[in-house]
Amino acid sequence: MSQNPKYSEHQESLIALVTHLSMSSWSARTPSNLAKALSIDKDEIEVVLSSFKGLFRKSKNKSKKTADYFYSLQIRHAKQWLNETDDENEDSKKPPLEVEYLTKLLDFVIFKAAEERRNKIAQLGPWIIAIASLIVAVLAIVVKSS
């Protein structure tokens, strides 16, 4: 698991997982079932689910079929908890998350990924300027020596 997971490195998987876990009848799913449903590598799904704890919640319950833990969206789990329904298993079907919640979650993921890209470019700028300055200085010395 990454110490500092990057939204920009997992943006497509995050969008797929958030959308699926928001809109499917199952409020909690295992990495194996998510991999099959989304056609995404199970290892990638496990990395994303375990790295982004603010978005995804690992259940204390395991699947009887695969022995994988169930994962749900934090917000969907919180809404179930408020309604006092905490049954996470293969047979527990719930209504989808409201569209406004899904929209906000997707906006958040997209914003964080874009912010990381902007920060990366901002950090790269000073290095480019420094290297360009060194090249100009070396060229000035070479021209002066000739």
N, CA, C and O atoms as a DFTB+ gen file, in Angstrom:
584 C
 N C O
     1  1       0.839      -1.179       0.000
     2  2       0.000       0.000       0.000
     3  2       0.880       1.236       0.000
     4  3       1.865       1.315       0.734
     5  1       0.519       2.183      -0.818
     6  2       1.278       3.418      -0.948
     7  2       1.093       4.294       0.282
     8  3      -0.009       4.402       0.819
     9  1       2.193       4.926       0.727
    10  2       2.121       5.830       1.871
    11  2       1.307       7.070       1.520
    12  3       0.478       7.516       2.313
    13  1       1.539       7.623       0.345
    14  2       0.817       8.796      -0.135
    15  2       0.159       8.458      -1.465
    16  3       0.725       8.725      -2.525
    17  1      -1.027       7.874      -1.415
    18  2      -1.658       7.499      -2.678
    19  2      -1.941       8.736      -3.521
    20  3      -2.261       9.801      -2.994
    21  1      -1.821       8.582      -4.814
    22  2      -2.021       9.689      -5.742
    23  2      -3.341       9.503      -6.494
    24  3      -3.551       8.504      -7.183
    25  1      -4.206      10.474      -6.343
    26  2      -5.464      10.450      -7.085
    27  2      -5.192      10.427      -8.584
    28  3      -5.886       9.749      -9.341
    29  1      -4.173      11.177      -9.006
    30  2      -3.868      11.274     -10.436
    31  2      -3.377       9.944     -11.015
    32  3      -3.565       9.687     -12.204
    33  1      -2.758       9.103     -10.201
    34  2      -2.268       7.809     -10.682
    35  2      -3.363       6.748     -10.743
    36  3      -3.224       5.745     -11.444
    37  1      -4.441       6.968     -10.015
    38  2      -5.521       5.973      -9.937
    39  2      -6.874       6.564     -10.328
    40  3      -7.916       6.009      -9.978
    41  1      -6.866       7.677     -11.046
    42  2      -8.105       8.398     -11.326
    43  2      -9.163       7.529     -12.002
    44  3     -10.321       7.542     -11.585
    45  1      -8.796       6.787     -13.019
    46  2      -9.786       5.967     -13.730
    47  2     -10.378       4.888     -12.827
    48  3     -11.586       4.651     -12.849
    49  1      -9.536       4.241     -12.039
    50  2     -10.031       3.199     -11.125
    51  2     -10.907       3.808     -10.039
    52  3     -11.934       3.237      -9.673
    53  1     -10.503       4.968      -9.524
    54  2     -11.306       5.651      -8.507
    55  2     -12.689       5.996      -9.053
    56  3     -13.698       5.765      -8.387
    57  1     -12.734       6.545     -10.256
    58  2     -14.023       6.908     -10.851
    59  2     -14.891       5.665     -11.037
    60  3     -16.083       5.691     -10.731
    61  1     -14.305       4.585     -11.533
    62  2     -15.066       3.347     -11.740
    63  2     -15.585       2.787     -10.414
    64  3     -16.749       2.398     -10.315
    65  1     -14.726       2.746      -9.399
    66  2     -15.132       2.190      -8.103
    67  2     -16.181       3.058      -7.419
    68  3     -17.169       2.542      -6.897
    69  1     -15.974       4.362      -7.417
    70  2     -16.946       5.262      -6.788
    71  2     -18.296       5.142      -7.492
    72  3     -19.335       5.054      -6.838
    73  1     -18.282       5.139      -8.805
    74  2     -19.536       5.039      -9.559
    75  2     -20.230       3.708      -9.279
    76  3     -21.431       3.674      -9.011
    77  1     -19.472       2.617      -9.343
    78  2     -20.070       1.294      -9.130
    79  2     -20.618       1.150      -7.707
    80  3     -21.746       0.695      -7.518
    81  1     -19.828       1.533      -6.719
    82  2     -20.267       1.371      -5.327
    83  2     -21.370       2.363      -4.950
    84  3     -22.061       2.170      -3.950
    85  1     -21.534       3.414      -5.740
    86  2     -22.628       4.362      -5.505
    87  2     -23.933       3.876      -6.118
    88  3     -25.000       3.985      -5.514
    89  1     -23.828       3.340      -7.326
    90  2     -25.024       3.100      -8.119
    91  2     -25.505       1.654      -8.149
    92  3     -26.636       1.397      -8.561
    93  1     -24.683       0.714      -7.728
    94  2     -25.122      -0.683      -7.776
    95  2     -26.058      -0.990      -6.614
    96  3     -26.122      -0.248      -5.634
    97  1     -26.768      -2.078      -6.741
    98  2     -27.682      -2.505      -5.677
    99  2     -26.937      -2.967      -4.437
   100  3     -27.475      -2.927      -3.331
   101  1     -25.688      -3.408      -4.623
   102  2     -24.899      -3.874      -3.495
   103  2     -24.148      -2.698      -2.898
   104  3     -23.389      -2.020      -3.591
   105  1     -24.357      -2.461      -1.629
   106  2     -23.675      -1.336      -0.983
   107  2     -22.247      -1.696      -0.622
   108  3     -21.416      -0.810      -0.423
   109  1     -21.948      -2.987      -0.535
   110  2     -20.590      -3.449      -0.212
   111  2     -20.251      -4.610      -1.135
   112  3     -21.080      -5.481      -1.400
   113  1     -19.007      -4.602      -1.620
   114  2     -18.562      -5.659      -2.526
   115  2     -17.130      -6.036      -2.206
   116  3     -16.403      -5.277      -1.566
   117  1     -16.736      -7.204      -2.652
   118  2     -15.362      -7.664      -2.455
   119  2     -14.508      -7.240      -3.651
   120  3     -15.037      -6.988      -4.734
   121  1     -13.189      -7.162      -3.457
   122  2     -12.310      -6.850      -4.592
   123  2     -12.488      -7.823      -5.763
   124  3     -12.431      -7.413      -6.922
   125  1     -12.701      -9.098      -5.464
   126  2     -12.902     -10.088      -6.537
   127  2     -14.134      -9.765      -7.368
   128  3     -14.081      -9.780      -8.597
   129  1     -15.240      -9.474      -6.700
   130  2     -16.478      -9.153      -7.415
   131  2     -16.364      -7.832      -8.167
   132  3     -16.885      -7.693      -9.274
   133  1     -15.680      -6.865      -7.562
   134  2     -15.479      -5.581      -8.240
   135  2     -14.619      -5.753      -9.486
   136  3     -14.891      -5.149     -10.524
   137  1     -13.586      -6.576      -9.380
   138  2     -12.703      -6.814     -10.530
   139  2     -13.489      -7.425     -11.691
   140  3     -13.309      -7.033     -12.844
   141  1     -14.353      -8.376     -11.384
   142  2     -15.169      -8.998     -12.433
   143  2     -16.154      -7.998     -13.033
   144  3     -16.300      -7.916     -14.253
   145  1     -16.823      -7.246     -12.176
   146  2     -17.853      -6.315     -12.644
   147  2     -17.274      -5.161     -13.451
   148  3     -17.904      -4.686     -14.396
   149  1     -16.083      -4.711     -13.085
   150  2     -15.506      -3.517     -13.708
   151  2     -14.434      -3.818     -14.749
   152  3     -13.969      -2.910     -15.438
   153  1     -14.042      -5.071     -14.868
   154  2     -12.943      -5.461     -15.778
   155  2     -11.669      -4.680     -15.478
   156  3     -10.988      -4.191     -16.380
   157  1     -11.370      -4.578     -14.199
   158  2     -10.137      -3.935     -13.728
   159  2      -9.372      -4.987     -12.939
   160  3      -9.971      -5.794     -12.227
   161  1      -8.064      -4.978     -13.063
   162  2      -7.208      -5.928     -12.363
   163  2      -7.489      -5.896     -10.857
   164  3      -7.575      -4.825     -10.256
   165  1      -7.628      -7.067     -10.267
   166  2      -7.937      -7.164      -8.837
   167  2      -6.870      -6.482      -7.984
   168  3      -7.204      -5.850      -6.982
   169  1      -5.592      -6.594      -8.358
   170  2      -4.524      -5.950      -7.583
   171  2      -4.697      -4.439      -7.560
   172  3      -4.511      -3.809      -6.519
   173  1      -5.052      -3.854      -8.699
   174  2      -5.292      -2.402      -8.769
   175  2      -6.461      -2.021      -7.870
   176  3      -6.401      -1.018      -7.158
   177  1      -7.512      -2.811      -7.902
   178  2      -8.682      -2.530      -7.064
   179  2      -8.308      -2.598      -5.592
   180  3      -8.716      -1.737      -4.812
   181  1      -7.540      -3.606      -5.199
   182  2      -7.134      -3.730      -3.795
   183  2      -6.270      -2.554      -3.358
   184  3      -6.423      -2.055      -2.243
   185  1      -5.363      -2.106      -4.224
   186  2      -4.518      -0.948      -3.900
   187  2      -5.385       0.285      -3.678
   188  3      -5.209       1.005      -2.695
   189  1      -6.310       0.525      -4.582
   190  2      -7.162       1.713      -4.481
   191  2      -8.046       1.641      -3.237
   192  3      -8.136       2.612      -2.485
   193  1      -8.693       0.511      -3.017
   194  2      -9.586       0.381      -1.864
   195  2      -8.846       0.552      -0.542
   196  3      -9.366       1.175       0.384
   197  1      -7.645       0.006      -0.449
   198  2      -6.909       0.086       0.818
   199  2      -6.165       1.405       0.984
   200  3      -5.828       1.781       2.107
   201  1      -5.903       2.112      -0.106
   202  2      -5.128       3.353      -0.024
   203  2      -5.983       4.586       0.230
   204  3      -5.524       5.532       0.871
   205  1      -7.196       4.591      -0.254
   206  2      -8.046       5.782      -0.151
   207  2      -9.114       5.558       0.921
   208  3     -10.295       5.382       0.624
   209  1      -8.661       5.571       2.168
   210  2      -9.541       5.266       3.302
   211  2     -10.612       6.333       3.530
   212  3     -11.630       6.062       4.167
   213  1     -10.391       7.526       3.023
   214  2     -11.403       8.574       3.125
   215  2     -12.599       8.318       2.226
   216  3     -13.681       8.855       2.461
   217  1     -12.413       7.510       1.210
   218  2     -13.496       7.181       0.282
   219  2     -14.085       5.797       0.530
   220  3     -15.294       5.600       0.407
   221  1     -13.226       4.839       0.882
   222  2     -13.657       3.444       0.977
   223  2     -13.465       2.894       2.384
   224  3     -12.481       3.195       3.059
   225  1     -14.425       2.083       2.807
   226  2     -14.396       1.478       4.138
   227  2     -14.274      -0.034       4.007
   228  3     -15.014      -0.675       3.260
   229  1     -13.322      -0.586       4.752
   230  2     -13.150      -2.042       4.795
   231  2     -14.041      -2.590       5.903
   232  3     -13.960      -2.151       7.050
   233  1     -14.877      -3.537       5.558
   234  2     -15.788      -4.140       6.522
   235  2     -15.044      -5.108       7.429
   236  3     -13.942      -5.557       7.113
   237  1     -15.650      -5.416       8.536
   238  2     -15.102      -6.469       9.399
   239  2     -15.558      -7.841       8.901
   240  3     -15.049      -8.871       9.343
   241  1     -16.516      -7.845       7.983
   242  2     -17.064      -9.091       7.447
   243  2     -16.317      -9.538       6.199
   244  3     -15.855      -8.725       5.398
   245  1     -16.213     -10.857       6.058
   246  2     -15.585     -11.453       4.878
   247  2     -16.628     -12.221       4.079
   248  3     -17.627     -12.699       4.617
   249  1     -16.369     -12.323       2.796
   250  2     -17.230     -13.109       1.919
   251  2     -17.068     -14.591       2.237
   252  3     -15.954     -15.071       2.446
   253  1     -18.169     -15.299       2.271
   254  2     -18.108     -16.746       2.483
   255  2     -17.579     -17.450       1.241
   256  3     -17.011     -18.538       1.332
   257  1     -17.765     -16.827       0.079
   258  2     -17.340     -17.437      -1.186
   259  2     -15.854     -17.248      -1.456
   260  3     -15.173     -18.186      -1.871
   261  1     -15.342     -16.028      -1.222
   262  2     -13.956     -15.725      -1.614
   263  2     -13.027     -15.442      -0.443
   264  3     -11.812     -15.368      -0.630
   265  1     -13.564     -15.285       0.747
   266  2     -12.796     -14.929       1.951
   267  2     -12.182     -13.531       1.853
   268  3     -11.304     -13.183       2.643
   269  1     -12.637     -12.733       0.890
   270  2     -12.210     -11.333       0.786
   271  2     -13.072     -10.481       1.708
   272  3     -14.228     -10.807       1.979
   273  1     -12.497      -9.398       2.178
   274  2     -13.276      -8.436       2.949
   275  2     -14.195      -7.659       2.012
   276  3     -13.896      -7.489       0.830
   277  1     -15.299      -7.199       2.549
   278  2     -16.189      -6.325       1.806
   279  2     -15.699      -4.889       1.937
   280  3     -15.130      -4.506       2.958
   281  1     -15.926      -4.109       0.900
   282  2     -15.619      -2.679       0.912
   283  2     -16.861      -1.920       0.479
   284  3     -17.632      -2.382      -0.363
   285  1     -17.039      -0.751       1.069
   286  2     -18.139       0.120       0.678
   287  2     -17.632       1.556       0.645
   288  3     -16.533       1.853       1.112
   289  1     -18.442       2.428       0.093
   290  2     -18.115       3.846       0.167
   291  2     -18.368       4.319       1.592
   292  3     -19.360       3.931       2.207
   293  1     -17.489       5.142       2.112
   294  2     -17.662       5.662       3.472
   295  2     -19.028       6.333       3.624
   296  3     -19.730       6.108       4.610
   297  1     -19.395       7.150       2.651
   298  2     -20.649       7.895       2.767
   299  2     -21.865       6.970       2.712
   300  3     -22.851       7.200       3.413
   301  1     -21.802       5.949       1.903
   302  2     -22.932       5.017       1.815
   303  2     -23.047       4.213       3.106
   304  3     -24.151       3.952       3.585
   305  1     -21.913       3.826       3.662
   306  2     -21.931       3.105       4.935
   307  2     -22.489       3.992       6.047
   308  3     -23.281       3.536       6.871
   309  1     -22.075       5.255       6.066
   310  2     -22.558       6.175       7.102
   311  2     -24.068       6.352       7.009
   312  3     -24.754       6.397       8.030
   313  1     -24.582       6.452       5.803
   314  2     -26.034       6.587       5.632
   315  2     -26.757       5.330       6.110
   316  3     -27.823       5.432       6.718
   317  1     -26.203       4.154       5.849
   318  2     -26.797       2.908       6.341
   319  2     -26.754       2.867       7.858
   320  3     -27.712       2.448       8.508
   321  1     -25.627       3.311       8.418
   322  2     -25.473       3.307       9.871
   323  2     -26.521       4.216      10.502
   324  3     -27.106       3.875      11.530
   325  1     -26.759       5.377       9.885
   326  2     -27.788       6.286      10.393
   327  2     -29.167       5.636      10.351
   328  3     -30.015       5.895      11.204
   329  1     -29.375       4.796       9.355
   330  2     -30.652       4.084       9.230
   331  2     -30.646       2.765       9.997
   332  3     -31.606       1.997       9.937
   333  1     -29.562       2.514      10.712
   334  2     -29.395       1.330      11.561
   335  2     -29.499       0.020      10.783
   336  3     -30.095      -0.947      11.259
   337  1     -28.922      -0.006       9.597
   338  2     -28.803      -1.259       8.854
   339  2     -27.333      -1.475       8.566
   340  3     -26.731      -0.720       7.803
   341  1     -26.760      -2.479       9.157
   342  2     -25.318      -2.707       9.026
   343  2     -25.032      -4.128       8.544
   344  3     -24.118      -4.789       9.037
   345  1     -25.821      -4.586       7.580
   346  2     -25.615      -5.945       7.081
   347  2     -24.857      -5.894       5.762
   348  3     -25.416      -5.551       4.720
   349  1     -23.581      -6.239       5.822
   350  2     -22.736      -6.248       4.634
   351  2     -22.442      -7.695       4.261
   352  3     -21.643      -8.371       4.909
   353  1     -23.093      -8.147       3.223
   354  2     -22.822      -9.481       2.703
   355  2     -23.257      -9.537       1.250
   356  3     -23.762      -8.556       0.706
   357  1     -23.059     -10.685       0.628
   358  2     -23.369     -10.823      -0.795
   359  2     -24.840     -10.593      -1.112
   360  3     -25.182     -10.218      -2.233
   361  1     -25.691     -10.810      -0.153
   362  2     -27.125     -10.723      -0.407
   363  2     -27.741      -9.398       0.020
   364  3     -28.939      -9.187      -0.168
   365  1     -26.945      -8.506       0.590
   366  2     -27.510      -7.258       1.095
   367  2     -27.589      -6.224      -0.025
   368  3     -26.583      -5.639      -0.426
   369  1     -28.804      -6.014      -0.519
   370  2     -29.021      -5.040      -1.588
   371  2     -29.662      -3.794      -0.994
   372  3     -30.537      -3.865      -0.131
   373  1     -29.197      -2.656      -1.484
   374  2     -29.669      -1.363      -0.987
   375  2     -29.964      -0.460      -2.182
   376  3     -29.465      -0.697      -3.283
   377  1     -30.770       0.568      -1.964
   378  2     -30.977       1.513      -3.064
   379  2     -29.680       2.264      -3.359
   380  3     -28.845       2.439      -2.471
   381  1     -29.511       2.704      -4.599
   382  2     -28.285       3.434      -4.949
   383  2     -28.159       4.729      -4.152
   384  3     -29.134       5.253      -3.615
   385  1     -26.948       5.217      -4.096
   386  2     -26.673       6.503      -3.468
   387  2     -27.290       7.595      -4.340
   388  3     -27.318       7.479      -5.565
   389  1     -27.782       8.650      -3.704
   390  2     -28.392       9.738      -4.464
   391  2     -27.372      10.345      -5.427
   392  3     -26.179      10.406      -5.128
   393  1     -27.852      10.789      -6.577
   394  2     -26.990      11.307      -7.639
   395  2     -26.156      12.491      -7.163
   396  3     -25.004      12.626      -7.575
   397  1     -26.700      13.344      -6.316
   398  2     -25.922      14.504      -5.851
   399  2     -24.689      14.079      -5.046
   400  3     -23.659      14.752      -5.095
   401  1     -24.784      12.974      -4.310
   402  2     -23.611      12.460      -3.592
   403  2     -22.574      11.918      -4.577
   404  3     -21.378      12.180      -4.445
   405  1     -23.050      11.164      -5.559
   406  2     -22.142      10.631      -6.579
   407  2     -21.432      11.770      -7.302
   408  3     -20.219      11.719      -7.508
   409  1     -22.180      12.789      -7.684
   410  2     -21.596      13.934      -8.386
   411  2     -20.520      14.599      -7.545
   412  3     -19.445      14.918      -8.054
   413  1     -20.793      14.811      -6.279
   414  2     -19.804      15.441      -5.389
   415  2     -18.565      14.567      -5.228
   416  3     -17.445      15.079      -5.225
   417  1     -18.750      13.263      -5.095
   418  2     -17.607      12.351      -4.971
   419  2     -16.746      12.364      -6.231
   420  3     -15.519      12.424      -6.150
   421  1     -17.386      12.308      -7.384
   422  2     -16.628      12.332      -8.639
   423  2     -15.927      13.674      -8.833
   424  3     -14.780      13.718      -9.280
   425  1     -16.610      14.762      -8.500
   426  2     -15.977      16.089      -8.575
   427  2     -14.753      16.146      -7.674
   428  3     -13.726      16.710      -8.053
   429  1     -14.855      15.563      -6.481
   430  2     -13.739      15.549      -5.536
   431  2     -12.543      14.786      -6.109
   432  3     -11.414      15.274      -6.066
   433  1     -12.791      13.597      -6.640
   434  2     -11.709      12.778      -7.209
   435  2     -11.046      13.509      -8.375
   436  3      -9.819      13.547      -8.467
   437  1     -11.843      14.082      -9.255
   438  2     -11.304      14.798     -10.417
   439  2     -10.516      16.025      -9.971
   440  3      -9.448      16.304     -10.516
   441  1     -11.032      16.763      -8.982
   442  2     -10.333      17.945      -8.471
   443  2      -8.988      17.568      -7.855
   444  3      -7.974      18.212      -8.124
   445  1      -8.984      16.524      -7.029
   446  2      -7.729      16.104      -6.372
   447  2      -6.695      15.656      -7.404
   448  3      -5.514      15.974      -7.267
   449  1      -7.117      14.932      -8.426
   450  2      -6.190      14.491      -9.475
   451  2      -5.626      15.693     -10.227
   452  3      -4.427      15.747     -10.502
   453  1      -6.480      16.653     -10.559
   454  2      -6.024      17.858     -11.269
   455  2      -5.084      18.680     -10.392
   456  3      -4.089      19.220     -10.877
   457  1      -5.397      18.772      -9.113
   458  2      -4.539      19.511      -8.172
   459  2      -3.151      18.873      -8.085
   460  3      -2.144      19.581      -8.062
   461  1      -3.096      17.552      -8.037
   462  2      -1.798      16.862      -8.006
   463  2      -0.998      17.143      -9.277
   464  3       0.215      17.347      -9.223
   465  1      -1.677      17.152     -10.405
   466  2      -0.974      17.441     -11.668
   467  2      -0.447      18.876     -11.685
   468  3       0.680      19.122     -12.116
   469  1      -1.266      19.826     -11.214
   470  2      -0.823      21.231     -11.147
   471  2       0.375      21.375     -10.225
   472  3       1.332      22.077     -10.551
   473  1       0.328      20.713      -9.074
   474  2       1.446      20.784      -8.125
   475  2       2.714      20.189      -8.717
   476  3       3.809      20.706      -8.496
   477  1       2.569      19.112      -9.463
   478  2       3.729      18.476     -10.096
   479  2       4.368      19.432     -11.101
   480  3       5.591      19.564     -11.155
   481  1       3.535      20.090     -11.891
   482  2       4.047      21.064     -12.865
   483  2       4.686      22.244     -12.147
   484  3       5.738      22.728     -12.566
   485  1       4.062      22.711     -11.070
   486  2       4.605      23.847     -10.314
   487  2       5.956      23.505      -9.697
   488  3       6.827      24.369      -9.607
   489  1       6.142      22.269      -9.276
   490  2       7.423      21.853      -8.703
   491  2       8.481      21.674      -9.781
   492  3       9.672      21.833      -9.513
   493  1       8.064      21.350     -10.975
   494  2       8.995      21.132     -12.075
   495  2       9.526      22.446     -12.647
   496  3      10.662      22.499     -13.118
   497  1       8.724      23.496     -12.612
   498  2       9.092      24.794     -13.175
   499  2      10.414      25.347     -12.672
   500  3      11.266      25.690     -13.491
   501  1      10.627      25.450     -11.367
   502  2      11.898      25.985     -10.864
   503  2      13.116      25.170     -11.308
   504  3      14.187      25.730     -11.542
   505  1      12.953      23.850     -11.423
   506  2      14.067      23.013     -11.884
   507  2      14.419      23.319     -13.338
   508  3      15.592      23.385     -13.704
   509  1      13.408      23.501     -14.140
   510  2      13.651      23.836     -15.552
   511  2      14.369      25.176     -15.659
   512  3      15.305      25.322     -16.445
   513  1      13.933      26.146     -14.873
   514  2      14.576      27.466     -14.882
   515  2      16.025      27.358     -14.420
   516  3      16.913      27.977     -15.006
   517  1      16.264      26.575     -13.372
   518  2      17.631      26.415     -12.858
   519  2      18.534      25.759     -13.904
   520  3      19.667      26.197     -14.103
   521  1      18.049      24.730     -14.562
   522  2      18.846      24.041     -15.585
   523  2      19.108      24.978     -16.763
   524  3      20.219      25.023     -17.291
   525  1      18.089      25.721     -17.170
   526  2      18.270      26.678     -18.269
   527  2      19.299      27.739     -17.898
   528  3      20.109      28.135     -18.735
   529  1      19.275      28.201     -16.654
   530  2      20.248      29.202     -16.194
   531  2      21.663      28.643     -16.230
   532  3      22.599      29.337     -16.627
   533  1      21.819      27.390     -15.818
   534  2      23.140      26.756     -15.860
   535  2      23.642      26.624     -17.298
   536  3      24.819      26.862     -17.572
   537  1      22.763      26.252     -18.200
   538  2      23.155      26.125     -19.610
   539  2      23.587      27.480     -20.162
   540  3      24.592      27.570     -20.867
   541  1      22.839      28.532     -19.847
   542  2      23.196      29.879     -20.303
   543  2      24.537      30.295     -19.718
   544  3      25.364      30.878     -20.419
   545  1      24.765      30.000     -18.430
   546  2      26.038      30.358     -17.792
   547  2      27.200      29.622     -18.451
   548  3      28.242      30.221     -18.716
   549  1      27.029      28.332     -18.717
   550  2      28.084      27.548     -19.371
   551  2      28.345      28.096     -20.768
   552  3      29.501      28.247     -21.165
   553  1      27.298      28.393     -21.510
   554  2      27.468      28.956     -22.852
   555  2      28.179      30.309     -22.807
   556  3      29.013      30.602     -23.663
   557  1      27.853      31.124     -21.817
   558  2      28.509      32.431     -21.676
   559  2      29.999      32.263     -21.414
   560  3      30.820      32.999     -21.961
   561  1      30.347      31.286     -20.570
   562  2      31.765      31.028     -20.275
   563  2      32.476      30.520     -21.522
   564  3      33.591      30.950     -21.815
   565  1      31.846      29.614     -22.257
   566  2      32.446      29.059     -23.476
   567  2      32.639      30.157     -24.524
   568  3      33.699      30.230     -25.146
   569  1      31.651      30.996     -24.725
   570  2      31.740      32.069     -25.716
   571  2      32.803      33.082     -25.308
   572  3      33.557      33.560     -26.156
   573  1      32.871      33.412     -24.029
   574  2      33.857      34.374     -23.527
   575  2      35.271      33.821     -23.686
   576  3      36.199      34.580     -23.969
   577  1      35.450      32.512     -23.510
   578  2      36.767      31.874     -23.624
   579  2      37.239      31.812     -25.074
   580  3      38.445      31.769     -25.317
   581  1      36.347      31.807     -26.018
   582  2      36.734      31.659     -27.425
   583  2      37.299      32.904     -27.999
   584  3      37.669      32.930     -29.173
